[in-house]
mmCIF file of C-alpha atoms in Angstrom:
data_model
loop_
_atom_site.group_PDB
_atom_site.id
_atom_site.type_symbol
_atom_site.label_atom_id
_atom_site.label_comp_id
_atom_site.label_asym_id
_atom_site.label_seq_id
_atom_site.Cartn_x
_atom_site.Cartn_y
_atom_site.Cartn_z
ATOM 1 C CA UNK A 265 17.563 77.415 -16.599
ATOM 2 C CA UNK A 266 15.099 75.602 -14.297
ATOM 3 C CA UNK A 267 13.866 72.976 -16.597
ATOM 4 C CA UNK A 268 10.524 72.211 -17.875
ATOM 5 C CA UNK A 269 7.541 73.003 -15.646
ATOM 6 C CA UNK A 270 4.190 71.469 -15.343
ATOM 7 C CA UNK A 271 5.360 67.890 -14.692
ATOM 8 C CA UNK A 272 4.900 66.949 -11.007
ATOM 9 C CA UNK A 273 6.977 63.772 -11.457
ATOM 10 C CA UNK A 274 10.163 65.704 -12.461
ATOM 11 C CA UNK A 275 12.887 65.753 -9.922
ATOM 12 C CA UNK A 276 12.938 69.045 -7.885
ATOM 13 C CA UNK A 277 15.507 70.354 -5.478
ATOM 14 C CA UNK A 278 14.797 72.342 -2.366
ATOM 15 C CA UNK A 279 17.849 74.517 -3.157
ATOM 16 C CA UNK A 280 17.818 78.009 -4.653
ATOM 17 C CA UNK A 281 20.263 81.072 -4.699
ATOM 18 C CA UNK A 282 19.707 81.389 -0.942
ATOM 19 C CA UNK A 283 21.860 78.280 -0.511
ATOM 20 C CA UNK A 284 24.827 79.823 -2.195
ATOM 21 C CA UNK A 285 25.179 82.729 0.203
ATOM 22 C CA UNK A 286 27.785 84.442 -2.145
ATOM 23 C CA UNK A 287 26.747 87.739 -3.884
ATOM 24 C CA UNK A 288 29.163 88.759 -6.615
ATOM 25 C CA UNK A 289 30.126 92.479 -6.373
ATOM 26 C CA UNK A 290 32.971 94.816 -6.760
ATOM 27 C CA UNK A 291 36.410 93.260 -5.985
ATOM 28 C CA UNK A 292 40.002 94.315 -5.386
ATOM 29 C CA UNK A 293 42.261 94.491 -8.437
ATOM 30 C CA UNK A 294 44.061 91.395 -7.318
ATOM 31 C CA UNK A 295 40.872 89.294 -7.360
ATOM 32 C CA UNK A 296 39.766 90.618 -10.679
ATOM 33 C CA UNK A 297 43.111 89.779 -12.001
ATOM 34 C CA UNK A 298 42.970 86.310 -10.631
ATOM 35 C CA UNK A 299 39.585 85.795 -12.210
ATOM 36 C CA UNK A 300 40.794 87.033 -15.615
ATOM 37 C CA UNK A 301 43.821 84.840 -15.610
ATOM 38 C CA UNK A 302 41.734 81.692 -14.693
ATOM 39 C CA UNK A 303 39.156 82.336 -17.428
ATOM 40 C CA UNK A 304 41.962 82.902 -19.971
ATOM 41 C CA UNK A 305 43.503 79.689 -19.055
ATOM 42 C CA UNK A 306 40.214 77.820 -19.397
ATOM 43 C CA UNK A 307 39.575 79.410 -22.833
ATOM 44 C CA UNK A 308 42.927 78.215 -23.888
ATOM 45 C CA UNK A 309 42.008 74.663 -22.837
ATOM 46 C CA UNK A 310 38.545 74.863 -24.352
ATOM 47 C CA UNK A 311 39.588 73.438 -27.873
ATOM 48 C CA UNK A 312 40.748 70.231 -26.112
ATOM 49 C CA UNK A 313 37.316 69.417 -24.913
ATOM 50 C CA UNK A 314 36.777 66.734 -27.689
ATOM 51 C CA UNK A 315 39.487 64.721 -26.115
ATOM 52 C CA UNK A 316 36.919 63.648 -23.693
ATOM 53 C CA UNK A 317 35.180 61.685 -26.423
ATOM 54 C CA UNK A 318 38.048 60.231 -28.327
ATOM 55 C CA UNK A 319 38.066 56.373 -27.890
ATOM 56 C CA UNK A 320 41.830 55.772 -28.551
ATOM 57 C CA UNK A 321 44.263 53.491 -26.773
ATOM 58 C CA UNK A 322 45.352 55.160 -23.611
ATOM 59 C CA UNK A 323 42.801 57.899 -24.062
ATOM 60 C CA UNK A 324 41.584 57.630 -20.535
ATOM 61 C CA UNK A 325 44.848 58.789 -19.142
ATOM 62 C CA UNK A 326 44.807 61.779 -21.609
ATOM 63 C CA UNK A 327 41.183 62.545 -20.491
ATOM 64 C CA UNK A 328 41.967 62.228 -16.754
ATOM 65 C CA UNK A 329 44.948 64.602 -17.218
ATOM 66 C CA UNK A 330 42.863 67.019 -19.262
ATOM 67 C CA UNK A 331 40.068 67.296 -16.540
ATOM 68 C CA UNK A 332 42.687 67.784 -13.729
ATOM 69 C CA UNK A 333 44.202 70.634 -15.822
ATOM 70 C CA UNK A 334 40.830 72.275 -16.359
ATOM 71 C CA UNK A 335 40.160 72.031 -12.619
ATOM 72 C CA UNK A 336 43.490 73.515 -11.708
ATOM 73 C CA UNK A 337 42.979 76.351 -14.261
ATOM 74 C CA UNK A 338 39.702 77.211 -12.413
ATOM 75 C CA UNK A 339 41.595 77.206 -9.037
ATOM 76 C CA UNK A 340 40.120 73.869 -8.039
ATOM 77 C CA UNK A 341 42.271 71.143 -6.369
ATOM 78 C CA UNK A 342 41.020 67.693 -6.206
ATOM 79 C CA UNK A 343 41.866 64.865 -3.643
ATOM 80 C CA UNK A 344 40.949 61.315 -4.366
ATOM 81 C CA UNK A 345 40.481 58.677 -1.687
ATOM 82 C CA UNK A 346 39.986 55.014 -2.581
ATOM 83 C CA UNK A 347 41.119 53.255 -5.738
ATOM 84 C CA UNK A 348 38.688 52.602 -8.741
ATOM 85 C CA UNK A 349 39.144 49.284 -10.282
ATOM 86 C CA UNK A 350 40.222 50.493 -13.779
ATOM 87 C CA UNK A 351 40.523 47.026 -15.413
ATOM 88 C CA UNK A 352 36.765 46.345 -15.190
ATOM 89 C CA UNK A 353 34.902 47.232 -18.338
ATOM 90 C CA UNK A 354 31.404 48.431 -18.480
ATOM 91 C CA UNK A 355 30.682 50.291 -15.256
ATOM 92 C CA UNK A 356 27.904 52.631 -14.397
ATOM 93 C CA UNK A 357 29.229 55.542 -12.310
ATOM 94 C CA UNK A 358 26.787 57.346 -9.956
ATOM 95 C CA UNK A 359 27.278 60.481 -7.845
ATOM 96 C CA UNK A 360 25.478 63.307 -6.239
ATOM 97 C CA UNK A 361 24.926 66.249 -8.452
ATOM 98 C CA UNK A 362 26.022 69.774 -7.456
ATOM 99 C CA UNK A 363 27.569 71.573 -10.320
ATOM 100 C CA UNK A 364 28.875 71.735 -13.854
ATOM 101 C CA UNK A 365 32.181 71.122 -12.197
ATOM 102 C CA UNK A 366 31.038 67.521 -11.478
ATOM 103 C CA UNK A 367 31.857 66.568 -14.931
ATOM 104 C CA UNK A 368 35.491 67.428 -14.683
ATOM 105 C CA UNK A 369 35.794 66.198 -11.147
ATOM 106 C CA UNK A 370 34.543 62.697 -12.218
ATOM 107 C CA UNK A 371 36.446 62.820 -15.454
ATOM 108 C CA UNK A 372 39.602 63.316 -13.562
ATOM 109 C CA UNK A 373 39.104 59.865 -11.995
ATOM 110 C CA UNK A 374 36.730 57.814 -14.070
ATOM 111 C CA UNK A 375 36.010 59.438 -17.448
ATOM 112 C CA UNK A 376 33.101 58.192 -19.362
ATOM 113 C CA UNK A 377 30.087 59.311 -21.465
ATOM 114 C CA UNK A 378 27.329 61.140 -19.534
ATOM 115 C CA UNK A 379 23.549 60.943 -19.435
ATOM 116 C CA UNK A 380 22.451 64.512 -19.967
ATOM 117 C CA UNK A 381 19.327 66.630 -20.555
ATOM 118 C CA UNK A 382 18.475 66.677 -24.174
ATOM 119 C CA UNK A 383 17.314 70.396 -24.175
ATOM 120 C CA UNK A 384 20.891 71.363 -23.354
ATOM 121 C CA UNK A 385 22.135 70.347 -26.764
ATOM 122 C CA UNK A 386 19.451 71.621 -29.188
ATOM 123 C CA UNK A 387 21.722 74.326 -30.825
ATOM 124 C CA UNK A 388 24.037 73.583 -33.798
ATOM 125 C CA UNK A 389 27.252 74.115 -31.620
ATOM 126 C CA UNK A 390 25.963 72.309 -28.519
ATOM 127 C CA UNK A 391 24.644 69.490 -30.827
ATOM 128 C CA UNK A 392 28.232 68.905 -32.068
ATOM 129 C CA UNK A 393 29.572 68.940 -28.601
ATOM 130 C CA UNK A 394 26.983 66.429 -27.591
ATOM 131 C CA UNK A 395 27.959 64.052 -30.493
ATOM 132 C CA UNK A 396 31.748 64.488 -29.892
ATOM 133 C CA UNK A 397 31.352 63.715 -26.177
ATOM 134 C CA UNK A 398 28.877 60.770 -26.848
ATOM 135 C CA UNK A 399 26.151 62.298 -24.552
ATOM 136 C CA UNK A 400 23.249 60.049 -23.942
ATOM 137 C CA UNK A 401 20.301 62.544 -24.096
ATOM 138 C CA UNK A 402 17.261 62.247 -21.827
ATOM 139 C CA UNK A 403 13.939 63.862 -22.447
ATOM 140 C CA UNK A 404 12.938 64.890 -18.812
ATOM 141 C CA UNK A 405 9.410 65.770 -20.090
ATOM 142 C CA UNK A 406 8.775 62.376 -21.602
ATOM 143 C CA UNK A 407 8.471 59.423 -19.329
ATOM 144 C CA UNK A 408 7.635 57.033 -22.123
ATOM 145 C CA UNK A 409 11.146 57.684 -23.718
ATOM 146 C CA UNK A 410 12.844 56.840 -20.594
ATOM 147 C CA UNK A 411 13.153 53.089 -21.499
ATOM 148 C CA UNK A 412 15.004 54.119 -24.659
ATOM 149 C CA UNK A 413 17.631 55.899 -22.619
ATOM 150 C CA UNK A 414 18.003 52.906 -20.110
ATOM 151 C CA UNK A 415 18.466 50.699 -23.232
ATOM 152 C CA UNK A 416 21.180 53.036 -24.648
ATOM 153 C CA UNK A 417 22.957 53.025 -21.287
ATOM 154 C CA UNK A 418 22.674 49.210 -21.089
ATOM 155 C CA UNK A 419 24.076 48.841 -24.616
ATOM 156 C CA UNK A 420 27.138 51.027 -23.813
ATOM 157 C CA UNK A 421 27.649 49.020 -20.629
ATOM 158 C CA UNK A 422 27.656 45.727 -22.482
ATOM 159 C CA UNK A 423 30.035 47.160 -24.895
ATOM 160 C CA UNK A 424 32.471 47.691 -21.967
ATOM 161 C CA UNK A 425 32.125 51.543 -21.844
ATOM 162 C CA UNK A 426 31.905 53.627 -18.825
ATOM 163 C CA UNK A 427 28.673 55.629 -18.441
ATOM 164 C CA UNK A 428 28.249 58.411 -15.704
ATOM 165 C CA UNK A 429 24.681 59.276 -14.363
ATOM 166 C CA UNK A 430 23.452 61.557 -11.596
ATOM 167 C CA UNK A 431 20.499 59.639 -10.191
ATOM 168 C CA UNK A 432 19.187 62.670 -8.197
ATOM 169 C CA UNK A 433 18.026 63.911 -11.616
ATOM 170 C CA UNK A 434 18.736 67.526 -10.595
ATOM 171 C CA UNK A 435 21.444 69.724 -8.987
ATOM 172 C CA UNK A 436 21.550 70.365 -5.251
ATOM 173 C CA UNK A 437 23.716 72.911 -3.367
ATOM 174 C CA UNK A 438 26.048 70.238 -1.867
ATOM 175 C CA UNK A 439 25.070 70.828 1.760
ATOM 176 C CA UNK A 440 21.763 68.976 1.387
ATOM 177 C CA UNK A 441 21.014 66.269 -1.352
ATOM 178 C CA UNK A 442 18.204 64.502 -3.058
ATOM 179 C CA UNK A 443 17.161 60.822 -3.358
ATOM 180 C CA UNK A 444 18.455 58.505 -6.033
ATOM 181 C CA UNK A 445 15.828 57.748 -8.650
ATOM 182 C CA UNK A 446 16.078 54.006 -9.595
ATOM 183 C CA UNK A 447 15.494 54.218 -13.465
ATOM 184 C CA UNK A 448 19.226 54.499 -14.498
ATOM 185 C CA UNK A 449 20.129 51.494 -12.193
ATOM 186 C CA UNK A 450 17.913 49.291 -14.337
ATOM 187 C CA UNK A 451 20.565 49.651 -17.173
ATOM 188 C CA UNK A 452 23.232 48.151 -14.842
ATOM 189 C CA UNK A 453 20.837 45.201 -14.017
ATOM 190 C CA UNK A 454 19.890 44.610 -17.663
ATOM 191 C CA UNK A 455 23.445 44.670 -18.738
ATOM 192 C CA UNK A 456 24.734 42.670 -15.642
ATOM 193 C CA UNK A 457 27.308 45.297 -14.989
ATOM 194 C CA UNK A 458 28.485 46.733 -11.698
ATOM 195 C CA UNK A 459 27.937 50.230 -10.359
ATOM 196 C CA UNK A 460 30.669 52.504 -8.928
ATOM 197 C CA UNK A 461 29.410 55.104 -6.480
ATOM 198 C CA UNK A 462 31.508 58.222 -5.979
ATOM 199 C CA UNK A 463 31.187 60.480 -3.050
ATOM 200 C CA UNK A 464 31.686 64.086 -4.216
ATOM 201 C CA UNK A 465 31.844 67.258 -2.178
ATOM 202 C CA UNK A 466 33.296 70.732 -2.544
ATOM 203 C CA UNK A 467 35.170 72.641 0.327
ATOM 204 C CA UNK A 468 36.706 75.885 1.205
ATOM 205 C CA UNK A 469 40.403 75.914 1.959
ATOM 206 C CA UNK A 470 39.626 75.435 5.771
ATOM 207 C CA UNK A 471 37.831 72.294 5.019
ATOM 208 C CA UNK A 472 34.282 73.562 5.543
ATOM 209 C CA UNK A 473 31.692 72.820 2.891
ATOM 210 C CA UNK A 474 31.445 75.233 0.002
ATOM 211 C CA UNK A 475 28.344 76.119 -2.085
ATOM 212 C CA UNK A 476 30.333 78.385 -4.449
ATOM 213 C CA UNK A 477 30.260 75.775 -7.263
ATOM 214 C CA UNK A 478 26.632 75.107 -6.905
ATOM 215 C CA UNK A 479 24.279 75.620 -9.904
ATOM 216 C CA UNK A 480 20.862 75.644 -8.561
ATOM 217 C CA UNK A 481 17.473 77.321 -8.775
ATOM 218 C CA UNK A 482 17.619 80.499 -11.010
ATOM 219 C CA UNK A 483 21.375 80.683 -10.996
ATOM 220 C CA UNK A 484 23.160 81.319 -14.259
ATOM 221 C CA UNK A 485 26.134 79.370 -15.586
ATOM 222 C CA UNK A 486 28.098 82.535 -15.801
ATOM 223 C CA UNK A 487 27.405 83.446 -12.241
ATOM 224 C CA UNK A 488 28.334 79.982 -11.018
ATOM 225 C CA UNK A 489 31.657 80.095 -13.042
ATOM 226 C CA UNK A 490 32.401 83.548 -11.638
ATOM 227 C CA UNK A 491 31.954 82.355 -8.131
ATOM 228 C CA UNK A 492 34.417 79.556 -8.712
ATOM 229 C CA UNK A 493 37.044 81.633 -10.379
ATOM 230 C CA UNK A 494 36.771 84.314 -7.745
ATOM 231 C CA UNK A 495 37.343 82.028 -4.805
ATOM 232 C CA UNK A 496 40.922 81.891 -3.657
ATOM 233 C CA UNK A 497 40.777 78.097 -3.874
ATOM 234 C CA UNK A 498 38.044 75.453 -4.064
ATOM 235 C CA UNK A 499 38.766 71.841 -2.947
ATOM 236 C CA UNK A 500 36.837 69.016 -4.435
ATOM 237 C CA UNK A 501 36.934 65.633 -2.475
ATOM 238 C CA UNK A 502 36.197 62.549 -4.385
ATOM 239 C CA UNK A 503 35.869 59.263 -2.471
ATOM 240 C CA UNK A 504 35.633 56.031 -4.442
ATOM 241 C CA UNK A 505 33.179 53.796 -2.558
ATOM 242 C CA UNK A 506 32.827 50.086 -2.798
ATOM 243 C CA UNK A 507 31.782 48.700 -6.209
ATOM 244 C CA UNK A 508 28.144 47.588 -6.075
ATOM 245 C CA UNK A 509 26.900 44.373 -7.880
ATOM 246 C CA UNK A 510 23.763 44.995 -9.678
ATOM 247 C CA UNK A 511 21.535 42.242 -8.339
ATOM 248 C CA UNK A 512 17.902 42.265 -9.662
ATOM 249 C CA UNK A 513 16.252 45.035 -7.688
ATOM 250 C CA UNK A 514 16.830 48.521 -9.001
ATOM 251 C CA UNK A 515 15.338 50.250 -6.053
ATOM 252 C CA UNK A 516 17.527 48.266 -3.521
ATOM 253 C CA UNK A 517 20.416 49.007 -5.792
ATOM 254 C CA UNK A 518 19.572 52.747 -5.808
ATOM 255 C CA UNK A 519 19.274 52.833 -2.122
ATOM 256 C CA UNK A 520 22.675 51.034 -1.587
ATOM 257 C CA UNK A 521 24.538 53.501 -3.827
ATOM 258 C CA UNK A 522 22.748 56.513 -2.235
ATOM 259 C CA UNK A 523 23.756 55.361 1.164
ATOM 260 C CA UNK A 524 27.342 54.923 -0.073
ATOM 261 C CA UNK A 525 27.760 58.501 -1.362
ATOM 262 C CA UNK A 526 25.668 60.480 1.120
ATOM 263 C CA UNK A 527 27.626 62.037 4.044
ATOM 264 C CA UNK A 528 25.822 62.757 7.407
ATOM 265 C CA UNK A 529 23.152 65.336 7.053
ATOM 266 C CA UNK A 530 24.500 68.773 8.020
ATOM 267 C CA UNK A 531 23.892 72.528 7.571
ATOM 268 C CA UNK A 532 26.225 75.339 7.279
ATOM 269 C CA UNK A 533 25.633 78.968 8.233
ATOM 270 C CA UNK A 534 23.957 80.922 5.527
ATOM 271 C CA UNK A 535 22.233 77.956 3.978
ATOM 272 C CA UNK A 536 18.560 78.603 3.378
ATOM 273 C CA UNK A 537 16.954 76.049 1.078
ATOM 274 C CA UNK A 538 13.961 77.342 -0.812
ATOM 275 C CA UNK A 539 11.787 75.437 -3.207
ATOM 276 C CA UNK A 540 13.246 76.116 -6.683
ATOM 277 C CA UNK A 541 14.102 73.252 -9.071
ATOM 278 C CA UNK A 542 17.740 72.563 -9.738
ATOM 279 C CA UNK A 543 19.385 72.825 -13.202
ATOM 280 C CA UNK A 544 19.861 69.056 -13.796
ATOM 281 C CA UNK A 545 22.826 69.577 -16.046
ATOM 282 C CA UNK A 546 23.230 65.796 -16.080
ATOM 283 C CA UNK A 547 20.347 63.695 -15.102
#
């Protein structure tokens, strides 16, 4: 859902369902069959989700392969440009935040533990998922607990682990994006570890930007999933940008990484940003 209300400091996106421009309705039999087959394939792969949290030798290769398989099952193809430096331990990975698909797109290149909204993992089943995947929970309604999250991220970085965060703090439609908040970058400075910016975008088969995977405003996860599996094909482009040394100024570090991952500002037909908060799947 939209996230907690009544806190003016919470990150808020100017994107809502008007950005998506894709209303689900009746479809041809071939499209319904494609959707059913893709959903069935994802359900078959679902039991393998714990693989993303298993710290075994060579597990990153398995994790990357698993994420690519999930993307392919959803009808999503990924292209990667640039080469991440995989022999560096303890890296903070940052990216723009568009969709629940971001987790698998980034996991297909640089798998790691994620910083995520605590209220997404309050149930028994989701709590187990959070523990298995080693999620670092963040209470978005409590500023005073933010230093605890930064310390947790810094500890993992010092231990040589990869941590993934979305510094925008909420989801955007992918056509427009938000500013990078500097809090998570303090963890990289405290740990003395580098930051790896990733430029992430979703496209139609003709190369134009796609908002089908977006999960914004009052959208539902089911509706977003249905848009993805209904599309003939979605392309995700992930560009590995230059590794950033932490320095000692988190705001400057945030601006450097934001500049690295943000393409030129543009708009596409049918994009009508409103003023609803995004979902902040991963904050």
